[in-house]
Coordinates of C-alpha atoms in Angstrom, one line a residue:
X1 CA -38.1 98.7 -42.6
X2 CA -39.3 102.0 -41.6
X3 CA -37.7 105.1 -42.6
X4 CA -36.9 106.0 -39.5
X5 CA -35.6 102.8 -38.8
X6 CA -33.5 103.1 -42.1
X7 CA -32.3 106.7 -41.0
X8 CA -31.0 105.6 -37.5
X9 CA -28.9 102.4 -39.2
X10 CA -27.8 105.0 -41.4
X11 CA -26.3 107.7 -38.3
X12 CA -25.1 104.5 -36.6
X13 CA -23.1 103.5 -39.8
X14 CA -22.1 107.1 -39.9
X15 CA -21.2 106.7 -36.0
X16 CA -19.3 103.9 -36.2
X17 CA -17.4 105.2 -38.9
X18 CA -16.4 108.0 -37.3
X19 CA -15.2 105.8 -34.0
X20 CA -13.6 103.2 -36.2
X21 CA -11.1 106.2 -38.0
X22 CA -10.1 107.6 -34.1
X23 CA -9.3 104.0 -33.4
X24 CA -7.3 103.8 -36.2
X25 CA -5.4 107.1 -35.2
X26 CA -5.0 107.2 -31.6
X27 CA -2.0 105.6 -29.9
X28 CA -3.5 102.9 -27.3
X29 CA -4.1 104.0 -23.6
X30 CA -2.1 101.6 -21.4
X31 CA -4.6 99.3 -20.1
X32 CA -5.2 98.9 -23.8
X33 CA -1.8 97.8 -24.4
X34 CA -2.1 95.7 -21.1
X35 CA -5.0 94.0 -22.8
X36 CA -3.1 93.3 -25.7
X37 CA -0.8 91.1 -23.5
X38 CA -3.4 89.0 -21.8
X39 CA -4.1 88.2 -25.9
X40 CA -0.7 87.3 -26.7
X41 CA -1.1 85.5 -23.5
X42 CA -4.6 83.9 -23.3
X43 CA -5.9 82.2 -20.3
X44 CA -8.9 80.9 -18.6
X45 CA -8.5 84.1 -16.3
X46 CA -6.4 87.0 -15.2
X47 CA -5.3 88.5 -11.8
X48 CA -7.9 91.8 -12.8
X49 CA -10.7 90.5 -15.0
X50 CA -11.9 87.8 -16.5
X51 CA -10.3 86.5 -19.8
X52 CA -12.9 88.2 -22.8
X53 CA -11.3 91.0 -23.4
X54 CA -8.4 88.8 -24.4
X55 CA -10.5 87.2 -26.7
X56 CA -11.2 90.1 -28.2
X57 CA -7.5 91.5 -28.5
X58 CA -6.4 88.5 -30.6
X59 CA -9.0 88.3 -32.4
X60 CA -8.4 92.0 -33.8
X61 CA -4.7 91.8 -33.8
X62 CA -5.0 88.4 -35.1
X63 CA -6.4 90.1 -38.0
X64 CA -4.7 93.8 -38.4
X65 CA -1.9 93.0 -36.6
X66 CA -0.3 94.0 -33.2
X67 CA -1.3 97.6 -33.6
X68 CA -3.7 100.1 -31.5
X69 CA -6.0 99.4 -34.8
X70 CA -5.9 96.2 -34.3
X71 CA -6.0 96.2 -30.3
X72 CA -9.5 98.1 -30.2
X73 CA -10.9 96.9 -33.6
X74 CA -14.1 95.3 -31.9
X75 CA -14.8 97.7 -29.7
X76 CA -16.7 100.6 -32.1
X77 CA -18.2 97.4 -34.1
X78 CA -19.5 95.9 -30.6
X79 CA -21.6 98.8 -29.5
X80 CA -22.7 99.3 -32.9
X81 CA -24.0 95.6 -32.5
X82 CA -25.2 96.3 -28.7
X83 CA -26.7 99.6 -29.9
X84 CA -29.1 97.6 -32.2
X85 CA -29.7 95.2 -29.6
X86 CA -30.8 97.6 -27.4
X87 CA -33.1 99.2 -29.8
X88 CA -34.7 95.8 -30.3
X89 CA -35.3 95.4 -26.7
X90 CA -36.8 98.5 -26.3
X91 CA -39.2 98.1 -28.6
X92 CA -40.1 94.6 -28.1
X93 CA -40.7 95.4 -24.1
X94 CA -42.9 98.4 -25.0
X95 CA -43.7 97.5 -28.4
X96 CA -46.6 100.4 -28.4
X97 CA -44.4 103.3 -28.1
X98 CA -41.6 101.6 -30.0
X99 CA -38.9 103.5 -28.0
X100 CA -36.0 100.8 -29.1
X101 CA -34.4 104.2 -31.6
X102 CA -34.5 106.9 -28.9
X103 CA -33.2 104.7 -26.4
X104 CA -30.1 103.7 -28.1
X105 CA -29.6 107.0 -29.3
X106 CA -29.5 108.5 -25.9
X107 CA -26.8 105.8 -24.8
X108 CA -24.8 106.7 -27.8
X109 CA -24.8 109.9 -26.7
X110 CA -22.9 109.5 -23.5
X111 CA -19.5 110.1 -23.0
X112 CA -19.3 106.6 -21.6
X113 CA -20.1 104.9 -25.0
X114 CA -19.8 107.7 -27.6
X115 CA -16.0 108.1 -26.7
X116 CA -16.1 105.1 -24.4
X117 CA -16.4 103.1 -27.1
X118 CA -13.4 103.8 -29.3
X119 CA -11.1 102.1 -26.7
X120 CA -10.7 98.5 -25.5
X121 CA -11.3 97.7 -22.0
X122 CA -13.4 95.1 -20.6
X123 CA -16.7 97.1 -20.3
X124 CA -17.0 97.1 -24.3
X125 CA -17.6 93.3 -24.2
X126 CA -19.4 93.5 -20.8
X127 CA -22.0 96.3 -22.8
X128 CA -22.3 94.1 -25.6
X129 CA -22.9 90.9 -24.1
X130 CA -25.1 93.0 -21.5
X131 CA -27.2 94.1 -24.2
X132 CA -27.5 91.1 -26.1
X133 CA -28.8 89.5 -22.6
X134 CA -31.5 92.0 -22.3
X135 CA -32.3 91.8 -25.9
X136 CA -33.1 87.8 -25.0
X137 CA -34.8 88.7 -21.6
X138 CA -37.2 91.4 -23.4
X139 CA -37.8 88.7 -26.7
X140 CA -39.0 86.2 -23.4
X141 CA -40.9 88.8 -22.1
X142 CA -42.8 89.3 -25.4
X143 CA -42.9 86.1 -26.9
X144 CA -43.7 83.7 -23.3
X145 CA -41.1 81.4 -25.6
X146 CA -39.3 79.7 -23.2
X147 CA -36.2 78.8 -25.4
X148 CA -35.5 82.3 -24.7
X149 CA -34.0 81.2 -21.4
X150 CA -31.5 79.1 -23.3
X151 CA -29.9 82.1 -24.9
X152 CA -30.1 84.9 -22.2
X153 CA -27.8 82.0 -20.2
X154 CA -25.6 82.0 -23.1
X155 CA -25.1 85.4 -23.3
X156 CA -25.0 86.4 -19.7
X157 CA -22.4 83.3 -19.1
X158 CA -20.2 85.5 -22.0
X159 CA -21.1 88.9 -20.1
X160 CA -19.7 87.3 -17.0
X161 CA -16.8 86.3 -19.1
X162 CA -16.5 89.9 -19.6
X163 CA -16.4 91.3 -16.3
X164 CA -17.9 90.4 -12.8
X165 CA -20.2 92.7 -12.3
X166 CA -22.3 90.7 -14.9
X167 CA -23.6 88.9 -12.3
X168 CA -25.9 92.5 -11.1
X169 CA -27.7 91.3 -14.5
X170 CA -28.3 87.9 -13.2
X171 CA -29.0 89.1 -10.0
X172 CA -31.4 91.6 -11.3
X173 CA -33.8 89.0 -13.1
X174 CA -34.3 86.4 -10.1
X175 CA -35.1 89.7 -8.2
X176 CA -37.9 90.3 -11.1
X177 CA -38.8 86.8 -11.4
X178 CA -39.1 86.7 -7.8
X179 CA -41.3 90.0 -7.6
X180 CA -43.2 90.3 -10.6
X181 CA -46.1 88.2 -10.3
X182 CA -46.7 86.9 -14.2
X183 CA -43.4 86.3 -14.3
X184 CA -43.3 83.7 -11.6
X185 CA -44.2 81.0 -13.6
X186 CA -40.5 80.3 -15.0
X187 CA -39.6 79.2 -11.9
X188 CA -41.3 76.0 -12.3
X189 CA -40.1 76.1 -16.1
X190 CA -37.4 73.6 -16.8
X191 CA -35.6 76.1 -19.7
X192 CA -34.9 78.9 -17.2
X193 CA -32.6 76.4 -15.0
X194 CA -31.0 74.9 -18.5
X195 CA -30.4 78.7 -18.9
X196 CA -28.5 79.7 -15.7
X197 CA -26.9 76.2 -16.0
X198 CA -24.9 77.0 -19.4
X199 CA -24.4 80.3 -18.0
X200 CA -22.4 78.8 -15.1
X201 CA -20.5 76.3 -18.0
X202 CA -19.6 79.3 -19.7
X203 CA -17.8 80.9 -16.6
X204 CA -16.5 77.6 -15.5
X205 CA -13.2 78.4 -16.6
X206 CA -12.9 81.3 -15.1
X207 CA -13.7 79.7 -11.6
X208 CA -11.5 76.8 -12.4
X209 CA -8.4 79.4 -13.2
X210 CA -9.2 81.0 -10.1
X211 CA -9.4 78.0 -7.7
X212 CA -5.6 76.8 -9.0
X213 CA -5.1 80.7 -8.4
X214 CA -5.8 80.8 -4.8
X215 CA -9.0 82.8 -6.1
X216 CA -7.0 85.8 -6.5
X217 CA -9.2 87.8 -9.0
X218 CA -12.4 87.1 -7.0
X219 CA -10.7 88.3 -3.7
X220 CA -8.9 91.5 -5.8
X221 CA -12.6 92.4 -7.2
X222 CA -14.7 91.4 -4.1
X223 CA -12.8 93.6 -2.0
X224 CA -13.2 96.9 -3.5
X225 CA -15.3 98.7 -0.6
X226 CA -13.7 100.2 2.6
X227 CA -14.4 102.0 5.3
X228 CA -14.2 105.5 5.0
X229 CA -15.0 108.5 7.4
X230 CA -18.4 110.9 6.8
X231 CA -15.8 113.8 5.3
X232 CA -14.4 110.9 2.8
X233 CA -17.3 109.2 2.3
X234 CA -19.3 112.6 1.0
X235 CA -16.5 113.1 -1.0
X236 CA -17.0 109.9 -2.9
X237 CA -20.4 110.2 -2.9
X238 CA -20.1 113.9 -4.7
X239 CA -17.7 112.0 -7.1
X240 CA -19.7 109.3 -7.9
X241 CA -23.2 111.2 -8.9
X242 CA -20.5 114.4 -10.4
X243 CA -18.9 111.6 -12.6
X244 CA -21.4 110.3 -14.2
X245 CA -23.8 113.5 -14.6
X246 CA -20.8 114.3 -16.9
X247 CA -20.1 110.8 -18.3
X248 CA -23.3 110.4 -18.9
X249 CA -23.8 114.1 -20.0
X250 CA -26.0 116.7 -17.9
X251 CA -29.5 116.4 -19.7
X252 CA -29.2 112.7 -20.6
X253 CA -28.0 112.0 -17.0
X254 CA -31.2 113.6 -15.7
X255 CA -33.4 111.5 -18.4
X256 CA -32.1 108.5 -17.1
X257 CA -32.6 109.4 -13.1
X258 CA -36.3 110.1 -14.1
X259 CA -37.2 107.3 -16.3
X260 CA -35.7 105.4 -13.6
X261 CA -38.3 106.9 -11.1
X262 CA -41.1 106.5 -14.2
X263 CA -40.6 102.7 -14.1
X264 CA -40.7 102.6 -10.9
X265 CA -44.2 104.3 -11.2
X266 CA -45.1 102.3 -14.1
X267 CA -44.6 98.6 -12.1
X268 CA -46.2 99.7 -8.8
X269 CA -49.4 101.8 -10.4
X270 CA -49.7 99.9 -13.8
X271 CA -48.8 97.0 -12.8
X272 CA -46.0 96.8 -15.8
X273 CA -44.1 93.9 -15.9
X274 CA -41.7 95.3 -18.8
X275 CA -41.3 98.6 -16.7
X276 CA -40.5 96.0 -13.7
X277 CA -37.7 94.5 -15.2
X278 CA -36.0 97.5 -16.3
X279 CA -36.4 98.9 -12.4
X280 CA -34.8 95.2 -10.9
X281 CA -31.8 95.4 -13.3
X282 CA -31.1 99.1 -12.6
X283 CA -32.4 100.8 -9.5
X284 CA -30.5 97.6 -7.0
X285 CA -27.1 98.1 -9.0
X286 CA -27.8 101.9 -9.0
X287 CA -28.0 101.7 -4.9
X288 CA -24.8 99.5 -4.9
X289 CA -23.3 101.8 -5.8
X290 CA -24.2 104.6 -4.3
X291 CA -23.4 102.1 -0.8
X292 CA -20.2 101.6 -2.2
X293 CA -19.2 105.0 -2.6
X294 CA -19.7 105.3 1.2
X295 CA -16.4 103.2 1.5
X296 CA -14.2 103.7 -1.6
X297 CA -13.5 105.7 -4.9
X298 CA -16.1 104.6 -7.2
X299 CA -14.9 104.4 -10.8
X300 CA -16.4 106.7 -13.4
X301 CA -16.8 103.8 -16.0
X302 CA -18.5 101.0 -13.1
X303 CA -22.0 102.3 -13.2
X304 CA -22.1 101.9 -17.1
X305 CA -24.0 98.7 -16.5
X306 CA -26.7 100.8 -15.7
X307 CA -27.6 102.8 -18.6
X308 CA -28.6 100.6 -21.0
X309 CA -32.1 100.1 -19.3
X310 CA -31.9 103.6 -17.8
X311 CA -32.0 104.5 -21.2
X312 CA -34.8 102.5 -22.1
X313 CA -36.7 103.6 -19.3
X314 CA -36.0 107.4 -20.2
X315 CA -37.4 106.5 -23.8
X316 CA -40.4 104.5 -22.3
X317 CA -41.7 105.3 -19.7
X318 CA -41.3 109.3 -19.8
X319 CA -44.3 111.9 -20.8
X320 CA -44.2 114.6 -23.7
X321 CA -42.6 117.0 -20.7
X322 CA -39.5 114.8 -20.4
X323 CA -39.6 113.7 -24.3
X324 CA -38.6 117.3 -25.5
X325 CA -35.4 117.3 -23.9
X326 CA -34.0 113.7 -26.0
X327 CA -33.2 115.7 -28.8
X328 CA -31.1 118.5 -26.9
X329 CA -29.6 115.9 -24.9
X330 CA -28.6 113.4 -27.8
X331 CA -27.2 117.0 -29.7
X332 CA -25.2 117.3 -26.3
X333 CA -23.6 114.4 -26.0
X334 CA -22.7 114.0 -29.6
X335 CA -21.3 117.6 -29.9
X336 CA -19.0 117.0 -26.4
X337 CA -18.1 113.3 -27.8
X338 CA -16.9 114.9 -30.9
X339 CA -15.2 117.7 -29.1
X340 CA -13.6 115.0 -26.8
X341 CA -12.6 112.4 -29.9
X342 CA -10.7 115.7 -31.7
X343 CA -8.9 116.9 -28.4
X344 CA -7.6 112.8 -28.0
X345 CA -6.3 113.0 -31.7
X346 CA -5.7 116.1 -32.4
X347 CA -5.1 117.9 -29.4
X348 CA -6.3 121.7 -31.0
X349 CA -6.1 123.1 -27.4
X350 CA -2.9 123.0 -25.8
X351 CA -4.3 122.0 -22.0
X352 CA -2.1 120.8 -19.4
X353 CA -2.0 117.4 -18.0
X354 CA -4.4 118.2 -15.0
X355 CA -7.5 119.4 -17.8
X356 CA -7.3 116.6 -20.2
X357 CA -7.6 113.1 -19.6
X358 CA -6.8 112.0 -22.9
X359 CA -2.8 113.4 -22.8
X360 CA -2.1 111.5 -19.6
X361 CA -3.6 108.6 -21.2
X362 CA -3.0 108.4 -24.9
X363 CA -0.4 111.0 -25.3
X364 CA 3.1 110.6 -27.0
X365 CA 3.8 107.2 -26.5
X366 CA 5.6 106.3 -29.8
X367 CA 7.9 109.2 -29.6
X368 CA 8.6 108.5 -25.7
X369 CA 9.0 104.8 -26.9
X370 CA 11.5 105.9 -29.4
X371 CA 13.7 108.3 -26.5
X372 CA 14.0 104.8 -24.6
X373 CA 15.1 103.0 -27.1
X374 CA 18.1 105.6 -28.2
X375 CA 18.4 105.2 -24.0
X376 CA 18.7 101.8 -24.0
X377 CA 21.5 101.9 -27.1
X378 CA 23.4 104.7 -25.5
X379 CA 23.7 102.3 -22.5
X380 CA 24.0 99.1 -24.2
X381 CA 21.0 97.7 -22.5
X382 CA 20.2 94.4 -23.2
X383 CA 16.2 95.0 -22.4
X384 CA 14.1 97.5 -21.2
X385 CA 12.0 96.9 -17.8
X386 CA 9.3 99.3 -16.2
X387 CA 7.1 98.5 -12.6
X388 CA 4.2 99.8 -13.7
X389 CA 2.1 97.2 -15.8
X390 CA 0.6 100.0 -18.0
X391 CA 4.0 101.6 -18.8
X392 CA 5.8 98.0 -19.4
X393 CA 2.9 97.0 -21.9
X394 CA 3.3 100.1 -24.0
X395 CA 6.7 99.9 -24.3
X396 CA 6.4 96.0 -25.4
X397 CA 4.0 97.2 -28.3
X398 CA 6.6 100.5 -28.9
X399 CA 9.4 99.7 -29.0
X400 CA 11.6 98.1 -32.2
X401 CA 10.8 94.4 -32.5
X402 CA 13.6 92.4 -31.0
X403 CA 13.7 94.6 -27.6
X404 CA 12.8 92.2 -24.9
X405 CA 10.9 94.0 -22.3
X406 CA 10.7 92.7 -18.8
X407 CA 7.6 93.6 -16.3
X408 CA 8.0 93.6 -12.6
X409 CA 5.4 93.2 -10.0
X410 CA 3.4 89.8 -8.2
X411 CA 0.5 89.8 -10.7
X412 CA 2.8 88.9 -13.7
X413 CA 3.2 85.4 -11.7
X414 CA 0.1 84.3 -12.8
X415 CA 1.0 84.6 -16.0
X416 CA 2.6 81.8 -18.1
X417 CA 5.8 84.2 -19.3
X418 CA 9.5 83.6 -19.4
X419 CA 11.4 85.1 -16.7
X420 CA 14.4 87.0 -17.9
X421 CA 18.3 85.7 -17.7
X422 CA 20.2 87.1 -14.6
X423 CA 22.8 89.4 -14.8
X424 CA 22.2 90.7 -18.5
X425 CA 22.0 94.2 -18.0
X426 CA 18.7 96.1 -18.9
X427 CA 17.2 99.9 -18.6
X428 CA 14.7 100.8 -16.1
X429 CA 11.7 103.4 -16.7
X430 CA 10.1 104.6 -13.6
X431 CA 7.6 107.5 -13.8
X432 CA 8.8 110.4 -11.3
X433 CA 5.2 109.6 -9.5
X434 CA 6.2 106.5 -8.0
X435 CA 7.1 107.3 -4.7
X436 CA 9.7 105.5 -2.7
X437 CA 12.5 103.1 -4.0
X438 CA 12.2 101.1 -7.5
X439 CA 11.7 97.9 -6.5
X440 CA 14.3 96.5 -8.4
X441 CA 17.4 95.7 -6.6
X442 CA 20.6 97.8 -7.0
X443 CA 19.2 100.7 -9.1
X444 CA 21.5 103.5 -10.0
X445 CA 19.8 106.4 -11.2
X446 CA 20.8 107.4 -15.1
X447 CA 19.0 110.2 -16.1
X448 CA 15.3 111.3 -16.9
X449 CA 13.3 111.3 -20.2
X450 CA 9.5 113.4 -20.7
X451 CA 6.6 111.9 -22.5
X452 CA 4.9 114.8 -24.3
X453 CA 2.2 115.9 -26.7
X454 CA 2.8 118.8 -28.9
X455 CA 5.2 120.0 -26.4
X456 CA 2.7 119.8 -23.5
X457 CA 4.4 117.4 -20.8
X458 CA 2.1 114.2 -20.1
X459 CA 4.5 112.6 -17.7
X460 CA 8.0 112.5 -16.5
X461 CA 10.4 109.3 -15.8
X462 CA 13.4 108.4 -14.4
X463 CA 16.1 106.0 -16.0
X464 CA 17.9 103.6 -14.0
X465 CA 20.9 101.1 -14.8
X466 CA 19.7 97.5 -13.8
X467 CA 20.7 94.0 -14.3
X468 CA 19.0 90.6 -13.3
X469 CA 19.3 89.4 -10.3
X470 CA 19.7 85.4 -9.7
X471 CA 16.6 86.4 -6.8
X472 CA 14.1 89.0 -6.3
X473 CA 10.8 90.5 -7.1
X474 CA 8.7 88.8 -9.7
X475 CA 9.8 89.4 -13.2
X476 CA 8.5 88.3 -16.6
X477 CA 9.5 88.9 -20.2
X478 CA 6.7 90.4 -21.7
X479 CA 5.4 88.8 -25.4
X480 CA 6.5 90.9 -28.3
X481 CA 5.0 92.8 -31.0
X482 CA 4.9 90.7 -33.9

């Protein structure tokens, strides 16, 4: 092993460390706690994503138990992994410049996996499964060993698994076995059809869960895009490329966008297959996108797909110019991912909820938990019941063990969960943004608590007296914290 080599294992040890001790301190965000219930719940499929992110929840609650620890455990040690990975493809598509160190170290330096990665959501399994994918694709690419095949279908059947917009890395190799010219030759090759078969085994279940579902999560995720008007649609647009210019971090953002257009120079003037593949797997998702964002609200965390090869690219195919600004950019990211890891923990600067993310997120739920709960005894509720899925979930992982918690809303239906007895009487928590009527029949208003940080208000909720109704809206008692 090089030193150089030796030093970067050692600041990604270091790295993960650091990630692994915020996990361990921060409450969890409430899709994190939502999460938690698809793995006290596990299923072929889910009415949002697919099931791997479940997996992943019980497996690190299965071993730390049903805490935030637990919850996220494989999240800081699955970049770590992907972060290798992606080093190793890097270098063995361009194994003359050897660009596999600065190109993970640029995508650990985004706010999108440098702080992105101490929380559990289904793009941490979708990155690592991603990366392990083009790991195999780039070992293929330099080896012409065709077994290769076998285990990019493996692994992209687990990053589908993960979360559908896997299938823009699919997509993106036929488009470069299609297009590149010494790369045609799989296409008579027997492996790469083995491949993309046990890729479609792997997501079998998924489809199977869906067609007894009356393919609910494919409709919910297939039809994200509207139409918008030109004032709206500039507006997402000026979102979209905003977003992730500070996601990804200013200077690292720009490295990416012109390594993008390097490739792009690379495959067309070179005639650079390696260059080729990263410009099919990026620039075609990158332009999705961007058409997307025409008709809806891009999310900030969607276009992570793409950095991993943008990244690459940035490292690769770049000149001395470009090559200066890596080490200001990586110094960037890592100083605002540290200044963003000690504001979610810490909280040093007392910012209102409209400036910081991480309090409307991941601030003061066990204390707020607590206020219900002394609620709920004042009233002699018999369980505690919330319409938001986020706010249910963290009250199921909050609250004392033995308080049943009950979750309202259609997508709990395709869950396999006990529906609660009628009439027992039970405590409603409805945050004061909901607009409208609670949905849950014969409310009566009892009071309001605030969930806070250091004093600093994250949200505010109203309490209503409930009890179960022999018919209504879908209910379900939500697992609890063991």
């Amino acid at each position: 092993m090089s030193r150089a080599a030796a030093l970067a294992l050692l600041a990604l040890a270091a790295l993960t460390a650091l990630r692994l001790l915020t996990a361990f301190w921060l409450p969890a965000a409430p899709d994190e706690a939502y999460y938690w219930i698809w793995g006290r719940a596990l299923a072929p499929g889910y009415y949002d994503h697919p099931p791997m992110v479940a997996l992943w929840t019980a497996a690190g609650t299965g071993l730390l138990g049903d805490t935030p620890f637990g919850i996220r455990l494989l999240a800081p040690l699955g970049v770590a992994l992907a972060s290798v990975l992606l080093a190793r493809a890097g270098d063995s598509l361009f194994p003359e410049r050897r660009p596999g160190i600065w190109a993970a170290a640029l995508m650990n330096a985004t706010l999108l996996f440098g702080a992105g990665s101490v929380l559990i959501t289904p793009d941490t399994p979708l990155l690592v499964f991603w990366c392990a994918a083009l790991w195999a694709v780039a070992r293929l690419h330099a080896t012409q060993d065709g077994r290769w095949w076998l285990a990019f279908g493996l692994l992209a059947g687990c990053a589908l698994l993960s979360k559908y917009t896997a299938l823009l890395l699919g997509g993106g190799v036929v488009l470069w076995l299609l297009l590149e010219p010494r790369a045609r030759r799989w296409l008579r090759d027997g492996r790469l059809w083995a491949g993309g078969a046990l890729a479609f085994l792997v997501f079998a279940p998924v489809v199977y869960w869906n067609a007894r579902h009356d393919w609910v999560s494919f409709a919910k995720q297939g039809g994200r895009a509207g139409r918008v008007g030109a004032a709206s649609a500039l507006r997402y647009l000026g979102e979209l490329i905003g977003g992730q210019a500070g996601l990804a971090t200013p200077i690292i953002f720009v490295l990416c966008i012109a390594g993008a257009a390097a490739a792009c120079r690379w495959w067309i003037v070179r005639r650079d297959a390696a260059a080729g593949l990263l410009v099919t797997i990026t620039v075609p998702a990158a332009l999705l996108f961007l058409w997307q964002a025409t008709g809806s609200r891009v999310q900030g965390n969607w276009p992570a797909i793409l950095y991993p090869t943008a990244c690459i690219a940035a490292a690769a195919c770049l000149g001395p110019r470009w090559a200066r600004w890596r080490g200001p950019g990586i110094a960037l990211g890592l100083a605002l991912t540290l200044v963003v890891l000690v504001q979610a923990a810490f909280a040093p600067l007392p910012l209102p909820r409209r400036s910081d993310p991480t309090l409307a997120r991941l601030g003061g739920w066990e204390a707020f938990a607590a206020k219900v709960e002394e609620a709920r005894r004042e009233r002699g509720a018999v369980f505690v019941a919330a319409e938001e899925y986020g706010l249910a979930s963290e009250l199921a992982l909050y609250l004392p063990e033995g308080v049943r918690v009950v979750a309202l809303g259609d997508r709990w239906d395709l869950f396999d969960l006990p529906a609660p007895t009628p009439w027992q009487p039970g405590l409603l928590v409805r945050s004061t943004r909901r607009t409208g009527a609670p949905l849950w029949p014969a409310a009566r208003q009892e009071g309001e608590l605030v969930r806070s940080r250091k004093g600093i208000e994250a949200e505010r909720y109203r309490l209503y007296g409930v009890s179960v109704p022999s018919e209504g809206p879908t209910m379900a008692v939500l697992p609890p914290r063991r």
